[in-house]
Short mmCIF file of C-alpha atoms in Angstrom, two decimals:
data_model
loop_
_atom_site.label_atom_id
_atom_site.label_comp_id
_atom_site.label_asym_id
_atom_site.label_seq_id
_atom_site.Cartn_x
_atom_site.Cartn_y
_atom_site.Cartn_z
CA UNK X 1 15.05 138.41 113.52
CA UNK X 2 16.34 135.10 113.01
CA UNK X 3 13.40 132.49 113.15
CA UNK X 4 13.78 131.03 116.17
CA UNK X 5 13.63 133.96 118.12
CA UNK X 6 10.11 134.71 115.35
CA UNK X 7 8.45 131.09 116.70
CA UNK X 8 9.71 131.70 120.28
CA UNK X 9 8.19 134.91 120.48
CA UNK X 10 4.41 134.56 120.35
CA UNK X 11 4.83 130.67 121.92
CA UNK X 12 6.13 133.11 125.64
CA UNK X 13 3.65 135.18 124.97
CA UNK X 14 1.00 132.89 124.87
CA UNK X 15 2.59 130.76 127.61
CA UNK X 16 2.74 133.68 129.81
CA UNK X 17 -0.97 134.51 129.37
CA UNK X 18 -1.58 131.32 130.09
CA UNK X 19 0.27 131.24 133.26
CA UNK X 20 -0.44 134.86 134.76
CA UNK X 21 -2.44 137.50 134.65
CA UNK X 22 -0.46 139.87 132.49
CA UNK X 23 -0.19 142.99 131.77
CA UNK X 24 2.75 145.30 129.66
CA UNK X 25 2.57 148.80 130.16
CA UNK X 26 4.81 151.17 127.66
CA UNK X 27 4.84 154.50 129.24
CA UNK X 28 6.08 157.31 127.38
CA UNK X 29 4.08 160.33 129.09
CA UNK X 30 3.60 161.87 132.29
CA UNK X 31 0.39 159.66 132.83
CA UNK X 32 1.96 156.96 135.01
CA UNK X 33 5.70 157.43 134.61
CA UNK X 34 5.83 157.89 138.85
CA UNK X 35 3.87 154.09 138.99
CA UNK X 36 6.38 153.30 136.35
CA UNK X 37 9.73 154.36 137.65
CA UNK X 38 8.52 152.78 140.94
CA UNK X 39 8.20 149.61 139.11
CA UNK X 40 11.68 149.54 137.58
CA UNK X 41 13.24 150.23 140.06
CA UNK X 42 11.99 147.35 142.31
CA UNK X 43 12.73 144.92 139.12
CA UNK X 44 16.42 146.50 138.92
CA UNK X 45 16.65 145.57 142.68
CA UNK X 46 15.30 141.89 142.15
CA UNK X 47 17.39 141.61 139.40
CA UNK X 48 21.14 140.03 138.80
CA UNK X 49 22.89 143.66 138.51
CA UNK X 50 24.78 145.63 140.91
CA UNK X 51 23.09 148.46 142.35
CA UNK X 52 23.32 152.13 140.96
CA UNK X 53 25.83 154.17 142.26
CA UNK X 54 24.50 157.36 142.20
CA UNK X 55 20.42 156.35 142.53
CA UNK X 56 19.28 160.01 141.53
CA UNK X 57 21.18 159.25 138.28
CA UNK X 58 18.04 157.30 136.09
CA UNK X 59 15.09 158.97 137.76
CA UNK X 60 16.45 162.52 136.78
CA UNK X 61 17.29 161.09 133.25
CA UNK X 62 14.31 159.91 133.04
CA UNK X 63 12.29 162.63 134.07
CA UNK X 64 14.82 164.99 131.11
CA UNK X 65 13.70 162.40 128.39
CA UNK X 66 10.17 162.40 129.07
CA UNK X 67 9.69 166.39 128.75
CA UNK X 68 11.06 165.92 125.32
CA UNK X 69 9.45 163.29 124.46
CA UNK X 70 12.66 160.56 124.57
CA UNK X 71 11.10 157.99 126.92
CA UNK X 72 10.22 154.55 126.33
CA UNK X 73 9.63 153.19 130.01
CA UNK X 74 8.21 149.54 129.48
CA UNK X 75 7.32 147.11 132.39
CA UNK X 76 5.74 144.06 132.77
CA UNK X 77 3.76 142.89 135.03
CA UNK X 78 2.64 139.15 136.25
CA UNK X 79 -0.32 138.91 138.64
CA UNK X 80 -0.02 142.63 139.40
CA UNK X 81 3.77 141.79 140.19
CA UNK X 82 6.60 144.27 138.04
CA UNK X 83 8.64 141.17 136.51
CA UNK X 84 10.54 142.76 133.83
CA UNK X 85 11.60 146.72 133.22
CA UNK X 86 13.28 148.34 130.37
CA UNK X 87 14.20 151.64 129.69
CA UNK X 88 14.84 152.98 126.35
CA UNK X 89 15.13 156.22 124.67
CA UNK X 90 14.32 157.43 121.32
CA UNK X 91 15.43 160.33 119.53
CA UNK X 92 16.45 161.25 115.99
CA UNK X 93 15.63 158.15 114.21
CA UNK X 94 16.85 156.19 116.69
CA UNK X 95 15.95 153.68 119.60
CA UNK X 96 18.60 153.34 122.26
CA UNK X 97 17.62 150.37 124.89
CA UNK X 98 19.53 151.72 127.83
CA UNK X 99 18.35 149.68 130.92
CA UNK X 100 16.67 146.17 130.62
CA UNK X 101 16.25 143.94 133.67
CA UNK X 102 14.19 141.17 135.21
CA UNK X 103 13.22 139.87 138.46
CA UNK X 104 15.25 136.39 139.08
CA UNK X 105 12.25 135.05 140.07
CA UNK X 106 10.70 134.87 136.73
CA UNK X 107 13.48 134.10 134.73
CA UNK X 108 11.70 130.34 133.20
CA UNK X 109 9.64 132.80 132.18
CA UNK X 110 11.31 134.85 129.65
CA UNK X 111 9.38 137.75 130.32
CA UNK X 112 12.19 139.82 129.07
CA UNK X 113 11.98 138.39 125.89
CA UNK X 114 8.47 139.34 125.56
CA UNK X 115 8.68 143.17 126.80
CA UNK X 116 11.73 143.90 124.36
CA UNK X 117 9.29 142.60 121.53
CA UNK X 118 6.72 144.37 122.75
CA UNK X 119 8.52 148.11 122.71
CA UNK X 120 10.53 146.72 119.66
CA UNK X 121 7.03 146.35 117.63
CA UNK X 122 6.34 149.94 119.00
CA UNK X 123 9.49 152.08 118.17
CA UNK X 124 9.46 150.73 114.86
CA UNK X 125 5.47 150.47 114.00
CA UNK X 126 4.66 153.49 115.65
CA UNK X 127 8.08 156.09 116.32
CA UNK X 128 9.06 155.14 112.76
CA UNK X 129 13.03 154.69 114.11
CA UNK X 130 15.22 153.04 111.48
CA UNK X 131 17.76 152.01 113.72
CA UNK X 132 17.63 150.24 117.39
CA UNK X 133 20.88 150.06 118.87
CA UNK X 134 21.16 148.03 122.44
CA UNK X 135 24.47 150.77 122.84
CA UNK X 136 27.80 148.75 124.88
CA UNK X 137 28.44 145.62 125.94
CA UNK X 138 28.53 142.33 124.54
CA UNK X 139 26.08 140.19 126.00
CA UNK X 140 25.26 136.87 124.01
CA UNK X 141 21.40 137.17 123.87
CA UNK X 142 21.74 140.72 121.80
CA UNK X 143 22.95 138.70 118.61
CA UNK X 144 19.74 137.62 118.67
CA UNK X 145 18.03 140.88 118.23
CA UNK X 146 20.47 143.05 115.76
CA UNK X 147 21.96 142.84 112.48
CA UNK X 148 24.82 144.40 112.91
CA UNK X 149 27.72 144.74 115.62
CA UNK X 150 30.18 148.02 115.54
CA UNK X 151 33.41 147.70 118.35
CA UNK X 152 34.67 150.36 120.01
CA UNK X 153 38.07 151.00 120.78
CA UNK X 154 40.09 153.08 123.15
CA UNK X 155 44.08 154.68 122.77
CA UNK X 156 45.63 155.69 125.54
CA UNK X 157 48.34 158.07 124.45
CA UNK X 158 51.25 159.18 127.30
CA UNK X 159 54.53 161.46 126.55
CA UNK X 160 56.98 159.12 128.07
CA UNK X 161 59.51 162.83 127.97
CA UNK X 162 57.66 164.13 130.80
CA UNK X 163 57.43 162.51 134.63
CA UNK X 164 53.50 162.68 134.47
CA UNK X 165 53.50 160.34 131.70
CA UNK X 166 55.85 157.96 132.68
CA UNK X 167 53.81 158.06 135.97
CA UNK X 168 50.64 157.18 134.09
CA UNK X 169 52.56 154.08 132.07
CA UNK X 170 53.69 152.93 135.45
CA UNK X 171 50.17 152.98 137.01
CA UNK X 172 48.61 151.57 133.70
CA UNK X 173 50.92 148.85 132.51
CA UNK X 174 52.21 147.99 135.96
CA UNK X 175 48.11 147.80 137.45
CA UNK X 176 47.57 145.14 134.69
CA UNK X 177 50.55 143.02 135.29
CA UNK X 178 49.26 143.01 139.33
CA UNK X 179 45.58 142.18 138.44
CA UNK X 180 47.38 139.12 136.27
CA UNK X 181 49.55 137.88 138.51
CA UNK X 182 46.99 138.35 141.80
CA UNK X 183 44.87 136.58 139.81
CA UNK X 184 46.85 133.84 138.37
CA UNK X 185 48.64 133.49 141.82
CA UNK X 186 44.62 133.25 143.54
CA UNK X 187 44.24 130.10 141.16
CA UNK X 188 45.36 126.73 142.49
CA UNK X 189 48.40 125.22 141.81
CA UNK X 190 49.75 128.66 140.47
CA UNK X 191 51.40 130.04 143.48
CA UNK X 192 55.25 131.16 142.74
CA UNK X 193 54.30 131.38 138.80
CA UNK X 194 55.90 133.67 136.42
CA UNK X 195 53.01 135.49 134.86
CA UNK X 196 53.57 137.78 131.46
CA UNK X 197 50.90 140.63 130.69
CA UNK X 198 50.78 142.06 126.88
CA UNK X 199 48.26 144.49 125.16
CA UNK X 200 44.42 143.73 125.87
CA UNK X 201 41.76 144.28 123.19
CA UNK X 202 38.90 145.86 124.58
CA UNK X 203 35.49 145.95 122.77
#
């Protein structure tokens, strides 16, 4: 970790024990995984991200990882209040953080810090992992945490002999340009502009 984030670590950890009564609980049984889920799911709710789509979806992974052993449910609470939730899974050597969320209203706080060093001391003191891999997407604060960064890349391939894949060039090229020019005609001072679309790199 890169020193800053060493110093910063303890100094929220003693600031929040200062602050609140707190408690981190890393749940990776059947002895309270119910209180647990509970407790994620109200900090996913609290939090900044959109809701699930298909709610079922992490309690019945969830309850598949934990009969093998895979689950590393951590949540932290402040005055008996769920503030920060992260789900992770281990398997094979390797952590995967899956979920991580907080509760806006604790977000001074940087209680999420503190619970990702807290189940990062324990996959790698105690599961022995060698690798802990925060999986897709490119969010700024995970530089912070990992060494390394892998991209991954996706090829669309379409037979433009045959009328289904011209079809799916039309819908695919054609659905970009209209998302650039609706959006470049929503800005202001853009209406009645000429807007050109090209190839996108994706990460």
């Amino acid at each position: 970790l890169p020193s800053v984030l060493r110093k910063n670590i303890p100094y929220y950890t003693r600031k929040l024990q200062k602050t609140f009564d707190t408690r981190i609980d890393l749940v990776t049984t059947n002895d309270g995984f119910t209180e647990a889920l509970a407790a994620y799911d109200k900090v996913y709710r609290a939090s900044w991200k959109h809701q699930e789509p298909y709610p079922e979806f992490v309690p019945g992974l969830s309850q598949t990882a934990i009969k093998h052993g895979w689950l590393r449910l951590g949540v932290a609470y402040l005055d008996g209040e769920p503030a920060a939730a992260q789900l992770w899974f281990v398997h094979a050597g390797i952590a995967a953080i899956f979920k991580v969320s907080y509760d806006e209203r604790f977000t001074k706080h940087s209680v999420g810090t503190v619970l990702t060093a807290k189940i990062m001391e324990h996959v790698i003191d105690i599961d022995k992992v060698h690798t802990v891999d925060f999986l897709s997407g490119d969010d700024s604060y995970k530089k912070h945490w990992m060494s390394h960064r892998r991209e991954r890349w996706g090829l669309y391939a379409m037979n433009t002999r045959t009328m289904t894949g011209c079809v799916s060039i039309l819908r695919h090229v054609g659905g970009r340009a209209m998302q650039s020019a609706w959006a470049a005609w929503k800005r202001p001072g853009t209406e009645g502009a000429t807007v050109a679309t090209g190839t996108e790199r994706q990460p």
